[in-house]
Every structure is written in C-alpha cells, then in structure tokens.
C-alpha cells in the first residue's frame, strides 16, 4: 500500500488523538497493537508498502513514516508513564500520611524480675568478696551427681528428676541439663587453689510437677568458700548479711580482700558475721524472719535449709498455697562442704574447710515482691512483667 505525505499527516493526527483517549494500560496496549503491531499494525503496513511507492518518492516517504513511527513510540511511552504516575498519586491519596497524628511510642524493654534479683544477689555477694564463675548448663552426670557424692543408686538422685540429653556416650546417657549449680563447686576447685570464694549464677532444670513454688526451670546462685578455719558460723554470718538488714559495721571492721589469705587483711570468713554493706540490705531488709532447719544434701555435712517467713499468710495457720501452710518459704540449701569433696579436689581436708550454698533466685524474687506463684515468671505475660 503506497502512501502520500498528506496521508502521513492525517495518520499522525488520528493516532495521537486515539492515544489521548487510551486512559488505562489495556487501552494503551490495544492502541499499540492497532498502530505499531508487528504483523498488521496500521503504520507497520504502511512501512511495508514503501516498496510499492514511486521510486522518486520512496526515500522522502520512508523518512516521514519512520519519523512517525519514532513519534508514536515516544508518545506511547510518555502516555504510559503519565498513567503510572496518576495511579501512584491515587494510591497515596488513599493511604495518606497524616503527619499531625502522634507517633506510636517505642516502649523500652527492661530486665526480667528474675534477672534483676539475680543481679542484686550477685552484687550483695560480690561486696563480700565473692568472685563470679560460670559453668555449663549441659553438664556431665559425673559432675552433676557422682562428684558431689550422689552415686547412681543413691536415693538422692530422685530429688532431682533429671532431664537427660539423648546422645549416648560409650553406650550410656552421660549428659544432662544440670539439676543444680553444685557441680561447679567441683569445677571451681579443680581450677584453683584455696582460698576459694566464688558464686556461680545460672539456670538449672528438673522434671517437676510444677506448683506455686516449683518450676521445671529455675535459677540458682551457688556459693563456695574454702579456706583455713572456715566454720558454720561463717556460713550463717554470710547468709544473714546477704538476707537481712545489717547492723552498723563495727568500727575496726576491715573489708575482706578477695584472694587474701587467712590473717592477711581480714580474709577470715568470720569477719562476715559482722554484716557488711548497704548492698546486703537490698535483699529483704531487717524486718523479715530467717530460720535455719537441718537438712540433708550428700555434698555437705552438716546441711541446712534457710527459709524466710511467708509474706502471704504470715504463718496465720491457714493452708496457704505458697508456703504449704508451714509459714516459711525455703530459699536456699547450704552446709559445710563434705571433707571427701575437699579431698577429691586435691585440697588437704585437715587444713581446709569450706561452706557452700545454693540460693533459689525465683523464690527470693517472690519474697521481695510478694509474688504468690513462681509460674508467673515464665508465662511471658506483659501485664505481669511490666510491674517490675
Ligand atoms: N544443690 C542444692 C539444691 O539444688 C542446694 C545446695 C547447694 C545445698 C549447696 C547445699 C549446698 O537443692
């Protein structure tokens, strides 16, 4: 099909007018097929027909048609571009940002109440010269049980129904989630020479039927002091200083130096009977009652439990859920380190004696804040957690 210059002008006018009416993507695409389609687009056909034009017109006409093609392609792209911009503008008008609205505040996190309590307990013991040591949560059964005098067939193993790791080593289950922090008594003594004065904070795991004071995961702080002449009264003095508001320190009192030997700079744990610092005051204050009961742990002799008066029932004789009607809430086990353990560590038990304790941090937190059920700590209810 041959074309004249006049026809090129009217084709241009017609095409541009149609393009102006192609308001959306589909219409623009139909317009493209109609004019520029490769098989039978109207302009394509004209270009193809050039070969039939009179030879003297062919060059000029070819130029005009090709210019028209460039124009149409350019205009189509421009039309599409402006349609996209319109669509975007419509979209953001819908979801308009109102800069006058108040922002959503980012709420600041805080430390979990158990972590807060743990930190305060660590501070209190650190003030008394205890160094912090950490041990593994996945522990060897020989550290968790055997090394602390709980042999395989010992009934005491029942007290810590254990969460074992499946992996067998030499055909036996030897790894477990530690049931207490006491294996670290051994780990510490293996690595150091007396005098020893350390605390070991950390999580422990037991298969518990949970109730108001028992959870299957618990946090403990183990304490261990081994030196010449350490006595039961030193243990009690340390624990009173930790738990209760102290009397003013005696004037001649010298702060014990970590690592000092007996007789040098007041290293005797007996010095701790004179309660120490405002840090210790943090834990319970002076108006709480403390009681020591005799108790049994295979790794101490003698063994005790320390309990604080129940803040809920104040021992009113009711069947209080939190203290099981006893009036007391046990917060720690303690005692004098068994001489066999001192010997196993390679220390001379005729020269060195020591005390150990294991504080249940959740129990301490319950007593501090009057929380009646230990299970609140790990239910992740923000209404609870935000109160601390
Ligand atoms: N390990 C004991 C427990 O988990 C506590 C304890 C520690 C008792 C140290 C005595 C000495 O119950």
Tab-separated table of C-alpha atoms and ligand atoms in Angstrom:
chain	number	residue	atom	x	y	z
A	1	UNK	CA	0.000	0.000	0.000
A	2	UNK	CA	1.527	3.193	-1.023
A	3	UNK	CA	1.180	6.433	0.971
A	4	UNK	CA	1.362	10.155	0.359
A	5	UNK	CA	2.830	12.847	2.592
A	6	UNK	CA	-0.665	14.187	3.250
A	7	UNK	CA	-1.720	10.773	4.441
A	8	UNK	CA	1.222	10.648	6.832
A	9	UNK	CA	-0.015	13.884	8.427
A	10	UNK	CA	-3.552	12.634	8.857
A	11	UNK	CA	-2.299	9.263	10.199
A	12	UNK	CA	-0.286	11.166	12.818
A	13	UNK	CA	-3.294	13.252	13.828
A	14	UNK	CA	-5.569	10.222	14.064
A	15	UNK	CA	-3.072	8.127	16.007
A	16	UNK	CA	-2.280	10.825	18.551
A	17	UNK	CA	-5.907	11.590	19.103
A	18	UNK	CA	-6.654	7.898	19.754
A	19	UNK	CA	-3.706	7.685	22.129
A	20	UNK	CA	-5.012	10.641	24.105
A	21	UNK	CA	-8.187	8.640	24.716
A	22	UNK	CA	-6.357	5.475	25.842
A	23	UNK	CA	-6.710	6.088	29.571
A	24	UNK	CA	-5.584	2.773	31.026
A	25	UNK	CA	-2.990	0.116	30.408
A	26	UNK	CA	-5.312	-2.169	28.429
A	27	UNK	CA	-6.412	0.619	26.106
A	28	UNK	CA	-2.814	1.696	25.585
A	29	UNK	CA	-1.854	-1.845	24.706
A	30	UNK	CA	-4.750	-2.114	22.213
A	31	UNK	CA	-3.648	1.185	20.697
A	32	UNK	CA	-0.076	-0.137	20.326
A	33	UNK	CA	-1.283	-3.308	18.581
A	34	UNK	CA	-3.505	-1.271	16.287
A	35	UNK	CA	-0.816	1.167	15.176
A	36	UNK	CA	2.543	-0.436	15.790
A	37	UNK	CA	1.675	-4.172	15.925
A	38	UNK	CA	4.355	-6.136	14.108
A	39	UNK	CA	2.023	-8.146	11.902
A	40	UNK	CA	-0.728	-5.791	10.920
A	41	UNK	CA	-0.274	-2.526	12.789
A	42	UNK	CA	-1.546	0.283	10.601
A	43	UNK	CA	1.802	2.064	10.489
A	44	UNK	CA	3.661	-1.226	10.044
A	45	UNK	CA	1.595	-1.958	6.957
A	46	UNK	CA	2.393	1.477	5.543
A	47	UNK	CA	6.090	0.930	6.092
A	48	UNK	CA	5.879	-2.441	4.448
A	49	UNK	CA	4.081	-0.819	1.466
A	50	UNK	CA	7.030	1.517	0.820
A	51	UNK	CA	8.411	-0.870	-1.716
A	52	UNK	CA	5.384	-0.127	-3.941
A	53	UNK	CA	5.877	3.663	-3.821
A	54	UNK	CA	7.166	5.505	-6.873
A	55	UNK	CA	10.979	5.294	-6.747
A	56	UNK	CA	11.440	9.070	-6.707
A	57	UNK	CA	9.131	9.430	-3.633
A	58	UNK	CA	10.333	6.384	-1.761
A	59	UNK	CA	13.214	7.970	0.173
A	60	UNK	CA	11.293	11.010	1.422
A	61	UNK	CA	8.212	8.998	2.304
A	62	UNK	CA	10.311	6.389	4.085
A	63	UNK	CA	11.839	9.126	6.199
A	64	UNK	CA	8.406	10.587	7.111
A	65	UNK	CA	6.952	7.206	8.011
A	66	UNK	CA	9.959	6.283	10.153
A	67	UNK	CA	9.746	9.644	11.902
A	68	UNK	CA	6.070	8.995	12.555
A	69	UNK	CA	6.970	5.578	13.986
A	70	UNK	CA	9.503	7.161	16.370
A	71	UNK	CA	6.967	9.795	17.371
A	72	UNK	CA	4.264	7.226	18.084
A	73	UNK	CA	6.595	5.024	20.134
A	74	UNK	CA	7.763	8.036	22.102
A	75	UNK	CA	4.226	9.277	22.727
A	76	UNK	CA	3.078	5.827	23.803
A	77	UNK	CA	5.850	5.605	26.386
A	78	UNK	CA	5.029	9.110	27.635
A	79	UNK	CA	1.342	8.209	27.891
A	80	UNK	CA	2.117	5.049	29.833
A	81	UNK	CA	4.450	6.951	32.143
A	82	UNK	CA	1.856	9.572	32.981
A	83	UNK	CA	-0.792	6.875	33.571
A	84	UNK	CA	1.555	5.153	36.058
A	85	UNK	CA	2.180	8.445	37.855
A	86	UNK	CA	-1.586	9.071	38.079
A	87	UNK	CA	-2.168	5.592	39.546
A	88	UNK	CA	0.546	6.153	42.135
A	89	UNK	CA	-0.867	9.527	43.102
A	90	UNK	CA	-4.334	7.993	43.540
A	91	UNK	CA	-2.847	5.265	45.728
A	92	UNK	CA	-1.001	7.552	48.096
A	93	UNK	CA	-4.026	9.847	48.334
A	94	UNK	CA	-5.887	6.796	49.707
A	95	UNK	CA	-3.227	5.838	52.218
A	96	UNK	CA	-2.392	9.406	53.028
A	97	UNK	CA	0.172	10.031	55.727
A	98	UNK	CA	-1.185	12.360	58.338
A	99	UNK	CA	1.908	13.960	59.809
A	100	UNK	CA	-0.133	15.639	62.523
A	101	UNK	CA	-1.011	12.295	64.179
A	102	UNK	CA	1.045	11.483	67.302
A	103	UNK	CA	3.649	8.755	66.694
A	104	UNK	CA	3.471	5.300	68.202
A	105	UNK	CA	5.871	5.299	71.135
A	106	UNK	CA	8.620	2.681	71.141
A	107	UNK	CA	8.326	1.033	74.522
A	108	UNK	CA	11.630	0.494	76.263
A	109	UNK	CA	12.354	-3.004	77.454
A	110	UNK	CA	13.590	-3.796	80.929
A	111	UNK	CA	15.311	-6.603	82.772
A	112	UNK	CA	13.204	-9.590	83.777
A	113	UNK	CA	12.427	-9.603	87.530
A	114	UNK	CA	14.476	-12.776	87.971
A	115	UNK	CA	17.449	-11.144	86.242
A	116	UNK	CA	17.059	-8.031	88.398
A	117	UNK	CA	17.008	-10.146	91.545
A	118	UNK	CA	19.924	-12.215	90.343
A	119	UNK	CA	21.962	-9.054	89.709
A	120	UNK	CA	21.174	-7.708	93.182
A	121	UNK	CA	22.167	-11.023	94.784
A	122	UNK	CA	25.398	-11.078	92.787
A	123	UNK	CA	26.131	-7.510	93.950
A	124	UNK	CA	25.494	-8.479	97.567
A	125	UNK	CA	27.889	-11.440	97.432
A	126	UNK	CA	30.447	-9.599	95.310
A	127	UNK	CA	30.566	-6.928	98.030
A	128	UNK	CA	31.538	-9.704	100.416
A	129	UNK	CA	34.452	-10.696	98.188
A	130	UNK	CA	32.879	-13.494	96.143
A	131	UNK	CA	34.086	-13.738	92.562
A	132	UNK	CA	31.658	-14.767	89.800
A	133	UNK	CA	32.274	-18.017	87.930
A	134	UNK	CA	30.087	-19.624	85.276
A	135	UNK	CA	29.637	-23.285	84.353
A	136	UNK	CA	27.812	-25.146	81.561
A	137	UNK	CA	24.051	-25.746	81.548
A	138	UNK	CA	24.573	-29.034	79.692
A	139	UNK	CA	26.591	-30.933	82.268
A	140	UNK	CA	28.247	-34.337	82.647
A	141	UNK	CA	26.392	-36.632	85.010
A	142	UNK	CA	29.695	-37.285	86.734
A	143	UNK	CA	29.895	-33.605	87.756
A	144	UNK	CA	26.198	-33.183	88.417
A	145	UNK	CA	25.907	-36.343	90.527
A	146	UNK	CA	28.985	-38.519	91.124
A	147	UNK	CA	31.448	-35.760	92.000
A	148	UNK	CA	29.023	-34.332	94.551
A	149	UNK	CA	28.546	-37.706	96.216
A	150	UNK	CA	25.310	-38.705	94.509
A	151	UNK	CA	26.194	-42.169	93.095
A	152	UNK	CA	23.982	-43.979	90.577
A	153	UNK	CA	21.956	-45.945	93.075
A	154	UNK	CA	21.740	-43.165	95.634
A	155	UNK	CA	18.182	-42.255	96.585
A	156	UNK	CA	19.150	-38.571	96.489
A	157	UNK	CA	19.083	-38.743	92.686
A	158	UNK	CA	15.317	-38.957	92.987
A	159	UNK	CA	15.249	-35.448	94.419
A	160	UNK	CA	16.344	-34.112	91.053
A	161	UNK	CA	14.336	-35.952	88.424
A	162	UNK	CA	16.609	-35.252	85.576
A	163	UNK	CA	16.221	-34.022	82.004
A	164	UNK	CA	18.740	-36.132	80.083
A	165	UNK	CA	20.334	-35.458	76.704
A	166	UNK	CA	19.598	-38.376	74.340
A	167	UNK	CA	23.117	-38.651	72.931
A	168	UNK	CA	24.799	-41.813	74.237
A	169	UNK	CA	28.464	-41.681	75.129
A	170	UNK	CA	30.151	-45.067	75.393
A	171	UNK	CA	26.661	-46.556	75.298
A	172	UNK	CA	25.422	-44.522	78.248
A	173	UNK	CA	23.489	-41.341	78.878
A	174	UNK	CA	26.119	-39.095	80.382
A	175	UNK	CA	24.895	-35.610	79.532
A	176	UNK	CA	22.026	-33.784	81.166
A	177	UNK	CA	20.609	-30.348	81.803
A	178	UNK	CA	22.197	-29.611	85.162
A	179	UNK	CA	19.772	-30.050	88.027
A	180	UNK	CA	21.658	-27.643	90.272
A	181	UNK	CA	24.681	-25.349	90.198
A	182	UNK	CA	26.576	-27.518	92.730
A	183	UNK	CA	28.709	-29.323	90.072
A	184	UNK	CA	30.527	-26.008	89.838
A	185	UNK	CA	31.887	-26.493	93.346
A	186	UNK	CA	33.995	-29.200	91.741
A	187	UNK	CA	34.773	-27.244	88.574
A	188	UNK	CA	35.991	-24.265	90.614
A	189	UNK	CA	38.145	-26.310	92.984
A	190	UNK	CA	39.691	-28.212	90.069
A	191	UNK	CA	40.806	-24.920	88.593
A	192	UNK	CA	42.009	-23.060	91.644
A	193	UNK	CA	43.932	-23.228	94.863
A	194	UNK	CA	42.487	-22.218	98.215
A	195	UNK	CA	41.360	-19.753	99.412
A	196	UNK	CA	38.304	-20.021	97.211
A	197	UNK	CA	35.389	-17.628	97.389
A	198	UNK	CA	33.103	-17.798	94.371
A	199	UNK	CA	29.474	-17.572	93.365
A	200	UNK	CA	28.096	-19.333	90.300
A	201	UNK	CA	24.819	-17.971	88.943
A	202	UNK	CA	22.838	-19.880	86.334
A	203	UNK	CA	19.802	-21.813	85.171
A	204	UNK	CA	19.007	-25.347	86.293
A	205	UNK	CA	16.416	-27.825	85.052
A	206	UNK	CA	14.349	-30.524	86.733
A	207	UNK	CA	11.408	-32.657	85.750
A	208	UNK	CA	8.967	-31.110	88.174
A	209	UNK	CA	5.269	-31.401	88.646
A	210	UNK	CA	5.014	-27.619	88.804
A	211	UNK	CA	3.180	-25.813	91.587
A	212	UNK	CA	3.233	-22.379	93.230
A	213	UNK	CA	6.878	-22.727	94.294
A	214	UNK	CA	8.289	-25.274	91.800
A	215	UNK	CA	9.128	-24.739	88.138
A	216	UNK	CA	10.959	-27.095	85.766
A	217	UNK	CA	13.462	-24.337	85.058
A	218	UNK	CA	14.962	-22.462	87.978
A	219	UNK	CA	17.752	-20.006	88.580
A	220	UNK	CA	20.303	-20.594	91.288
A	221	UNK	CA	23.349	-18.916	92.715
A	222	UNK	CA	25.839	-21.391	94.070
A	223	UNK	CA	28.266	-20.099	96.667
A	224	UNK	CA	31.516	-21.725	97.740
A	225	UNK	CA	34.118	-20.572	100.255
A	226	UNK	CA	37.075	-22.766	101.157
A	227	UNK	CA	39.890	-21.586	103.366
A	228	UNK	CA	41.677	-22.414	106.581
A	229	UNK	CA	39.338	-22.335	109.536
A	230	UNK	CA	36.042	-21.665	107.753
A	231	UNK	CA	33.215	-22.571	110.115
A	232	UNK	CA	29.460	-22.977	110.205
A	233	UNK	CA	29.177	-19.590	111.918
A	234	UNK	CA	30.862	-18.053	108.868
A	235	UNK	CA	28.203	-19.591	106.657
A	236	UNK	CA	25.422	-18.251	108.828
A	237	UNK	CA	27.038	-14.827	109.067
A	238	UNK	CA	27.373	-14.634	105.301
A	239	UNK	CA	23.779	-15.653	104.712
A	240	UNK	CA	22.420	-13.239	107.317
A	241	UNK	CA	24.449	-10.456	105.770
A	242	UNK	CA	23.014	-11.377	102.403
A	243	UNK	CA	19.424	-11.590	103.517
A	244	UNK	CA	18.873	-9.173	106.351
A	245	UNK	CA	19.381	-5.538	107.085
A	246	UNK	CA	22.744	-5.327	108.786
A	247	UNK	CA	23.650	-3.589	111.990
A	248	UNK	CA	26.248	-0.840	111.543
A	249	UNK	CA	29.621	-2.460	110.840
A	250	UNK	CA	31.972	-2.485	113.817
A	251	UNK	CA	34.499	0.307	113.726
A	252	UNK	CA	37.502	-1.976	113.485
A	253	UNK	CA	35.959	-3.864	110.597
A	254	UNK	CA	38.179	-4.106	107.526
A	255	UNK	CA	36.638	-5.126	104.208
A	256	UNK	CA	37.899	-8.590	103.253
A	257	UNK	CA	40.170	-8.613	100.235
A	258	UNK	CA	39.463	-11.138	97.559
A	259	UNK	CA	42.257	-13.651	97.433
A	260	UNK	CA	43.812	-12.595	100.744
A	261	UNK	CA	44.914	-15.467	102.943
A	262	UNK	CA	43.759	-16.049	106.474
A	263	UNK	CA	45.284	-13.484	108.786
A	264	UNK	CA	46.047	-11.054	105.958
A	265	UNK	CA	43.697	-8.111	105.692
A	266	UNK	CA	40.759	-9.823	107.347
A	267	UNK	CA	40.264	-12.739	104.984
A	268	UNK	CA	38.612	-14.845	107.680
A	269	UNK	CA	35.032	-15.573	106.720
A	270	UNK	CA	34.186	-14.948	110.355
A	271	UNK	CA	34.625	-11.290	109.538
A	272	UNK	CA	31.472	-11.644	107.516
A	273	UNK	CA	29.468	-12.243	110.649
A	274	UNK	CA	29.685	-8.504	111.094
A	275	UNK	CA	27.293	-7.741	108.316
A	276	UNK	CA	28.770	-5.748	105.596
A	277	UNK	CA	27.300	-3.160	103.397
A	278	UNK	CA	24.159	-1.452	102.179
A	279	UNK	CA	24.107	-3.936	99.317
A	280	UNK	CA	23.100	-6.752	101.611
A	281	UNK	CA	20.215	-4.633	102.811
A	282	UNK	CA	18.667	-4.788	99.372
A	283	UNK	CA	17.552	-8.335	99.517
A	284	UNK	CA	14.941	-8.459	102.269
A	285	UNK	CA	15.559	-5.761	104.833
A	286	UNK	CA	15.673	-6.155	108.598
A	287	UNK	CA	12.090	-6.979	109.480
A	288	UNK	CA	11.981	-10.384	107.859
A	289	UNK	CA	12.316	-13.556	109.889
A	290	UNK	CA	15.004	-16.055	108.936
A	291	UNK	CA	15.089	-19.664	110.055
A	292	UNK	CA	17.652	-22.431	109.550
A	293	UNK	CA	16.478	-26.049	109.516
A	294	UNK	CA	18.698	-29.052	109.500
A	295	UNK	CA	18.577	-30.706	106.081
A	296	UNK	CA	20.332	-33.348	104.031
A	297	UNK	CA	22.440	-32.847	100.886
A	298	UNK	CA	25.036	-35.529	100.089
A	299	UNK	CA	27.742	-32.949	99.391
A	300	UNK	CA	27.585	-31.110	102.726
A	301	UNK	CA	27.845	-32.159	106.323
A	302	UNK	CA	26.080	-30.779	108.237
A	303	UNK	CA	23.433	-29.456	105.856
A	304	UNK	CA	20.813	-26.785	106.371
A	305	UNK	CA	17.982	-25.031	104.622
A	306	UNK	CA	17.332	-21.364	105.101
A	307	UNK	CA	13.764	-20.102	104.945
A	308	UNK	CA	12.081	-16.693	105.168
A	309	UNK	CA	8.715	-16.066	106.806
A	310	UNK	CA	5.819	-16.336	104.365
A	311	UNK	CA	4.737	-12.882	103.215
A	312	UNK	CA	1.281	-14.101	102.284
A	313	UNK	CA	-0.052	-15.826	105.366
A	314	UNK	CA	2.471	-14.596	107.957
A	315	UNK	CA	2.111	-18.071	109.462
A	316	UNK	CA	-1.539	-17.498	110.353
A	317	UNK	CA	-2.180	-21.243	110.377
A	318	UNK	CA	-4.193	-21.218	107.133
A	319	UNK	CA	-3.498	-23.712	104.370
A	320	UNK	CA	-1.518	-21.139	102.377
A	321	UNK	CA	-0.699	-22.361	98.845
A	322	UNK	CA	2.619	-20.569	98.686
A	323	UNK	CA	4.202	-21.925	101.878
A	324	UNK	CA	2.026	-25.057	102.094
A	325	UNK	CA	0.834	-23.840	105.473
A	326	UNK	CA	4.272	-24.031	107.086
A	327	UNK	CA	4.688	-20.259	107.445
A	328	UNK	CA	8.140	-20.439	105.841
A	329	UNK	CA	9.444	-20.301	102.284
A	330	UNK	CA	12.724	-22.073	101.700
A	331	UNK	CA	15.159	-20.042	99.628
A	332	UNK	CA	18.399	-21.958	99.831
A	333	UNK	CA	20.220	-25.121	100.754
A	334	UNK	CA	23.634	-24.867	102.387
A	335	UNK	CA	26.156	-26.560	104.605
A	336	UNK	CA	29.791	-27.334	105.279
A	337	UNK	CA	31.480	-28.860	102.232
A	338	UNK	CA	31.889	-32.610	102.759
A	339	UNK	CA	35.566	-33.411	103.528
A	340	UNK	CA	35.529	-36.061	100.806
A	341	UNK	CA	34.832	-33.359	98.248
A	342	UNK	CA	37.621	-31.173	99.617
A	343	UNK	CA	39.996	-34.168	99.345
A	344	UNK	CA	38.815	-35.064	95.836
A	345	UNK	CA	39.681	-31.536	94.756
A	346	UNK	CA	43.243	-32.211	95.901
A	347	UNK	CA	42.991	-29.942	98.943
A	348	UNK	CA	44.092	-31.119	102.375
A	349	UNK	CA	40.886	-31.555	104.348
A	350	UNK	CA	42.707	-31.445	107.665
A	351	UNK	CA	43.769	-27.914	106.799
A	352	UNK	CA	40.945	-26.568	104.680
A	353	UNK	CA	37.258	-26.411	105.415
A	354	UNK	CA	34.537	-24.701	103.481
A	355	UNK	CA	30.907	-23.862	103.178
A	356	UNK	CA	28.584	-23.972	100.181
A	357	UNK	CA	25.109	-22.713	99.491
A	358	UNK	CA	22.639	-22.734	96.614
A	359	UNK	CA	20.088	-19.887	96.522
A	360	UNK	CA	16.851	-20.223	94.542
A	361	UNK	CA	16.562	-16.846	92.834
A	362	UNK	CA	12.892	-17.131	91.837
A	363	UNK	CA	11.999	-17.760	95.475
A	364	UNK	CA	13.959	-14.682	96.518
A	365	UNK	CA	12.143	-12.614	93.886
A	366	UNK	CA	8.787	-13.955	95.115
A	367	UNK	CA	9.574	-12.930	98.652
A	368	UNK	CA	10.838	-9.494	97.701
A	369	UNK	CA	7.831	-8.510	95.657
A	370	UNK	CA	5.062	-10.640	97.160
A	371	UNK	CA	4.590	-12.833	94.070
A	372	UNK	CA	2.422	-15.758	95.102
A	373	UNK	CA	3.164	-18.141	92.224
A	374	UNK	CA	6.550	-18.946	90.670
A	375	UNK	CA	4.901	-19.829	87.347
A	376	UNK	CA	4.192	-16.143	86.662
A	377	UNK	CA	7.878	-15.616	85.877
A	378	UNK	CA	7.902	-17.736	82.756
A	379	UNK	CA	4.452	-17.179	81.278
A	380	UNK	CA	5.638	-14.041	79.455
A	381	UNK	CA	2.513	-12.102	80.374
A	382	UNK	CA	3.423	-8.447	79.885
A	383	UNK	CA	0.811	-7.354	82.433
A	384	UNK	CA	2.925	-9.188	84.999
A	385	UNK	CA	6.372	-8.328	83.676
A	386	UNK	CA	5.671	-4.601	83.327
A	387	UNK	CA	5.234	-4.287	87.085
A	388	UNK	CA	8.935	-4.704	87.769
B	1	LIG	N1	22.312	-28.005	95.185
B	1	LIG	C1	21.290	-27.935	96.191
B	1	LIG	C2	19.935	-27.868	95.501
B	1	LIG	O1	19.860	-27.639	94.336
B	1	LIG	C3	21.446	-26.723	97.061
B	1	LIG	C4	22.701	-26.726	97.883
B	1	LIG	C5	23.842	-26.103	97.426
B	1	LIG	C6	22.716	-27.351	99.122
B	1	LIG	C7	24.985	-26.103	98.183
B	1	LIG	C8	23.856	-27.326	99.891
B	1	LIG	C9	24.985	-26.712	99.423
B	1	LIG	O2	18.912	-28.022	96.108
